[in-house]
Short mmCIF file of C-alpha atoms in Angstrom, two decimals:
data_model
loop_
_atom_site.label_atom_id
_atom_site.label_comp_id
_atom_site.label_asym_id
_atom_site.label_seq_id
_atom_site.Cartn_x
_atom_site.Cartn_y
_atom_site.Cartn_z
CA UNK A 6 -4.64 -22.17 -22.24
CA UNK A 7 -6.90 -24.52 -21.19
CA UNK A 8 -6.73 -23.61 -17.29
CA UNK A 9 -5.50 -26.21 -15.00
CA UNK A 10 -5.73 -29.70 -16.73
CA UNK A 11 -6.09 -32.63 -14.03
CA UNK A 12 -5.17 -35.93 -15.94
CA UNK A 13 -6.58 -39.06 -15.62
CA UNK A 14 -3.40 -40.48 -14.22
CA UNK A 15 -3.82 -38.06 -11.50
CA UNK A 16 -7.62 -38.74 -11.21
CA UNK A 17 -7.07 -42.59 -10.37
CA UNK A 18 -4.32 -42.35 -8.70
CA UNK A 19 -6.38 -39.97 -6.12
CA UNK A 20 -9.32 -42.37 -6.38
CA UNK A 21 -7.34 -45.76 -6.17
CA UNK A 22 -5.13 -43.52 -2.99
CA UNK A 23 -8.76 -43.22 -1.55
CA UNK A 24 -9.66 -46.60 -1.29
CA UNK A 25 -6.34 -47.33 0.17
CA UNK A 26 -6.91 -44.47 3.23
CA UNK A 27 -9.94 -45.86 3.89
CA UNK A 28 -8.93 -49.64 4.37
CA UNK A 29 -7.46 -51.12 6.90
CA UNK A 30 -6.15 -53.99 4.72
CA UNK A 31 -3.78 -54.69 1.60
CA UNK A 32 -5.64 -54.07 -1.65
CA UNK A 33 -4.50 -55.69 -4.54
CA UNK A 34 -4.37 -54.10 -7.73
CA UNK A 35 -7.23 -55.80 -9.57
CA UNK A 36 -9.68 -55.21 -6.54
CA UNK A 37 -8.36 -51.29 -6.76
CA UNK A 38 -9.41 -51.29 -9.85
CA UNK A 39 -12.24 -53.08 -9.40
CA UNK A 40 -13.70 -50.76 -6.73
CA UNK A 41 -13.21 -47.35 -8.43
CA UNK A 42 -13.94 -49.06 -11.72
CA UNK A 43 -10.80 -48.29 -13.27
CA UNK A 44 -8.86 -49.48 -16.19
CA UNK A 45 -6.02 -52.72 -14.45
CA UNK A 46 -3.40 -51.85 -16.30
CA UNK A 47 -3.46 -48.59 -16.76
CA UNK A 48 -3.98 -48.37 -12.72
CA UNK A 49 -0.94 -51.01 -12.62
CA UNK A 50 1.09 -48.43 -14.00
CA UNK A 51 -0.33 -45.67 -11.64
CA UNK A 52 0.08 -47.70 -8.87
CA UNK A 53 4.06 -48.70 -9.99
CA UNK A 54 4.52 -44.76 -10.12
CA UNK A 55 3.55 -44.14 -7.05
CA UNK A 56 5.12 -46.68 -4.98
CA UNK A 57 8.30 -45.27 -7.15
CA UNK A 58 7.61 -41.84 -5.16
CA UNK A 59 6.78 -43.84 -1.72
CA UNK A 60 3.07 -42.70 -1.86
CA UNK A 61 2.31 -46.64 -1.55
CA UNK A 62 4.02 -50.09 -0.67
CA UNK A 63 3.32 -53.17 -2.27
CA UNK A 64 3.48 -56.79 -0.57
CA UNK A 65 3.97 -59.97 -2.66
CA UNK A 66 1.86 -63.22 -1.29
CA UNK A 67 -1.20 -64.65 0.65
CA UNK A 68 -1.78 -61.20 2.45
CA UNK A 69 -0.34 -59.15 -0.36
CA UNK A 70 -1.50 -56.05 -2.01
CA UNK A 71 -1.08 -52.36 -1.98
CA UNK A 72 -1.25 -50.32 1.28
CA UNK A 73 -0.22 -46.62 1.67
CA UNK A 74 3.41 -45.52 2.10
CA UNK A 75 2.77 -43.27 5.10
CA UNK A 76 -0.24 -42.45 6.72
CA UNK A 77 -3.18 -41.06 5.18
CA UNK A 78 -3.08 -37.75 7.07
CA UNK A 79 0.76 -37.20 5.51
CA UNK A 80 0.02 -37.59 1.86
CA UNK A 81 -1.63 -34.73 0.06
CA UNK A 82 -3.43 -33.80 -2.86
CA UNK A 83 -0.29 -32.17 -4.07
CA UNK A 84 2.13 -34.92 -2.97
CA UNK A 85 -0.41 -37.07 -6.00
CA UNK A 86 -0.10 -34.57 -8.46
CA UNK A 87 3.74 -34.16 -8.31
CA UNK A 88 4.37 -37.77 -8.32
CA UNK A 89 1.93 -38.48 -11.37
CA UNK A 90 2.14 -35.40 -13.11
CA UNK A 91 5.33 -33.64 -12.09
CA UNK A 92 4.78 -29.58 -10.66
CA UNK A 93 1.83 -27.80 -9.77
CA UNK A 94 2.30 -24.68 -11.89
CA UNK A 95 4.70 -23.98 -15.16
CA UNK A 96 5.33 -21.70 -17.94
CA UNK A 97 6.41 -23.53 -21.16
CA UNK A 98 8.35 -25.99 -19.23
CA UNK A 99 10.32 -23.38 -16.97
CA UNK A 100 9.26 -22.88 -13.19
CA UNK A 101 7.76 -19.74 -12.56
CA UNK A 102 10.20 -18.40 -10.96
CA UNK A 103 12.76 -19.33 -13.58
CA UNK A 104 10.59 -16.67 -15.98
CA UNK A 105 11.20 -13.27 -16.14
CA UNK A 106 9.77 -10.42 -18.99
CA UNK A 107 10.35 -7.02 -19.99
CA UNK A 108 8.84 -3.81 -20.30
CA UNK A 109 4.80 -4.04 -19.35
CA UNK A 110 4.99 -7.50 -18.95
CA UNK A 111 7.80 -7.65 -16.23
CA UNK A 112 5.34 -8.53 -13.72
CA UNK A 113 3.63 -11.35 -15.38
CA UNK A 114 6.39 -13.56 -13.95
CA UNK A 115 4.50 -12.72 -10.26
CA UNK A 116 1.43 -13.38 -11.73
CA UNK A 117 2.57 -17.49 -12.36
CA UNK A 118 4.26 -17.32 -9.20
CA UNK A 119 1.15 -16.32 -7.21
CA UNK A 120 -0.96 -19.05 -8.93
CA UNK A 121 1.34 -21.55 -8.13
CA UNK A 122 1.14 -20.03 -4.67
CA UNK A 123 -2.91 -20.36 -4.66
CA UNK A 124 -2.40 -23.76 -6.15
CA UNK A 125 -0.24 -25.19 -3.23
CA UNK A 126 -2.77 -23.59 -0.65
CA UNK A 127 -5.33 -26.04 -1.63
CA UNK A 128 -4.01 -29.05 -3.19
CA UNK A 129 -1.19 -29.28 -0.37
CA UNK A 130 -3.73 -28.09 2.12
CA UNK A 131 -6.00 -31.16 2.16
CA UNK A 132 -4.59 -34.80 2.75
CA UNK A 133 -6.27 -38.05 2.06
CA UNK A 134 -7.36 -38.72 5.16
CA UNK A 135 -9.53 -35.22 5.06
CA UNK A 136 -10.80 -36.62 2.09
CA UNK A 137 -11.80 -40.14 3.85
CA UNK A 138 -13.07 -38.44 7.05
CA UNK A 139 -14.99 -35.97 4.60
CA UNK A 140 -13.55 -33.18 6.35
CA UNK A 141 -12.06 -31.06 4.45
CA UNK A 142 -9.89 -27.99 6.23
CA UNK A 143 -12.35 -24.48 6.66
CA UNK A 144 -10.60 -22.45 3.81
CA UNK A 145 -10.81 -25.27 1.22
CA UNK A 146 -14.38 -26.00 2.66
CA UNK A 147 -14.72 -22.46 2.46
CA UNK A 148 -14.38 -22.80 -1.27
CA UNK A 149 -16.50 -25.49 -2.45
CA UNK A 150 -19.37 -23.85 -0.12
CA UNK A 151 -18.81 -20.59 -2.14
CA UNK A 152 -21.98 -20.90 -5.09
CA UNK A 153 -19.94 -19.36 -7.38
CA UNK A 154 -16.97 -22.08 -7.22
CA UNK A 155 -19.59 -24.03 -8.97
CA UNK A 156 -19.90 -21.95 -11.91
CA UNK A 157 -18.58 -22.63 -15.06
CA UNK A 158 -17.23 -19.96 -16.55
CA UNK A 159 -16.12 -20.76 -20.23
CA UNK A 160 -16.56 -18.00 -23.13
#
């Protein structure tokens, strides 16, 4: 297990997201990918995936471009990661609450289910526009305050 693996799909689509919640403006796709310095087409894909989920609207012409779906302060971190990546938390393809064990394992399925649960607390905690404003909500701030969420710990 490699803990939890954020893709680079996920990555620009939060960073191209960013640039959206912080504009006022259409952004076309090339000047997206210009500002984040992100690969077009690979961000033209992104960006087709998430207007597929509603996360952002496209407009054709003169004033055209990308703006987001709804506003800034609806869409969360989670809300990116589901429509890029699909859930937050599984177990060889099954939901965690779709698991279930025997014997001393039987409560391993709570186990998943609670890190799913600690998942969801942050990434659907914190919305773009926390991210913008650079105010993120106490408990998450909480967190990246804490010294020892900066510690690697890999054996």
């Amino acid at each position: 297990m490699h803990g939890v693996h954020i893709p680079a799909k996920v990555e620009y689509g939060m960073r191209a997201l960013l640039e959206l919640a912080d504009s006022e403006e259409p952004i076309t796709g090339d000047a997206l990918a210009r500002a984040q310095a992100l690969p077009p087409k690979f961000l033209s894909s992104i960006l087709n995936d998430l207007r597929r989920a509603g996360l952002v609207h496209s407009q054709r012409g003169m004033e055209g471009g990308y703006r987001l779906g709804r506003p800034a302060g609806e869409i969360t971190a989670a809300d990116v990661i589901r429509a890029l990546d699909g859930p937050l938390a599984e177990v060889r393809g099954l939901r965690p609450e779709m698991t279930s064990y025997d014997g001393p394992a039987a409560r391993l399925q709570d186990l998943w289910v609670a890190t799913r649960a600690s998942l969801r607390a942050v990434l659907e905690g914190v919305t773009l526009e926390d991210m913008v404003k650079g105010e993120l909500p106490a408990p998450i701030a909480d967190l990246v305050a804490d010294p020892d969420s900066w510690v690697s710990r890999v054996r």
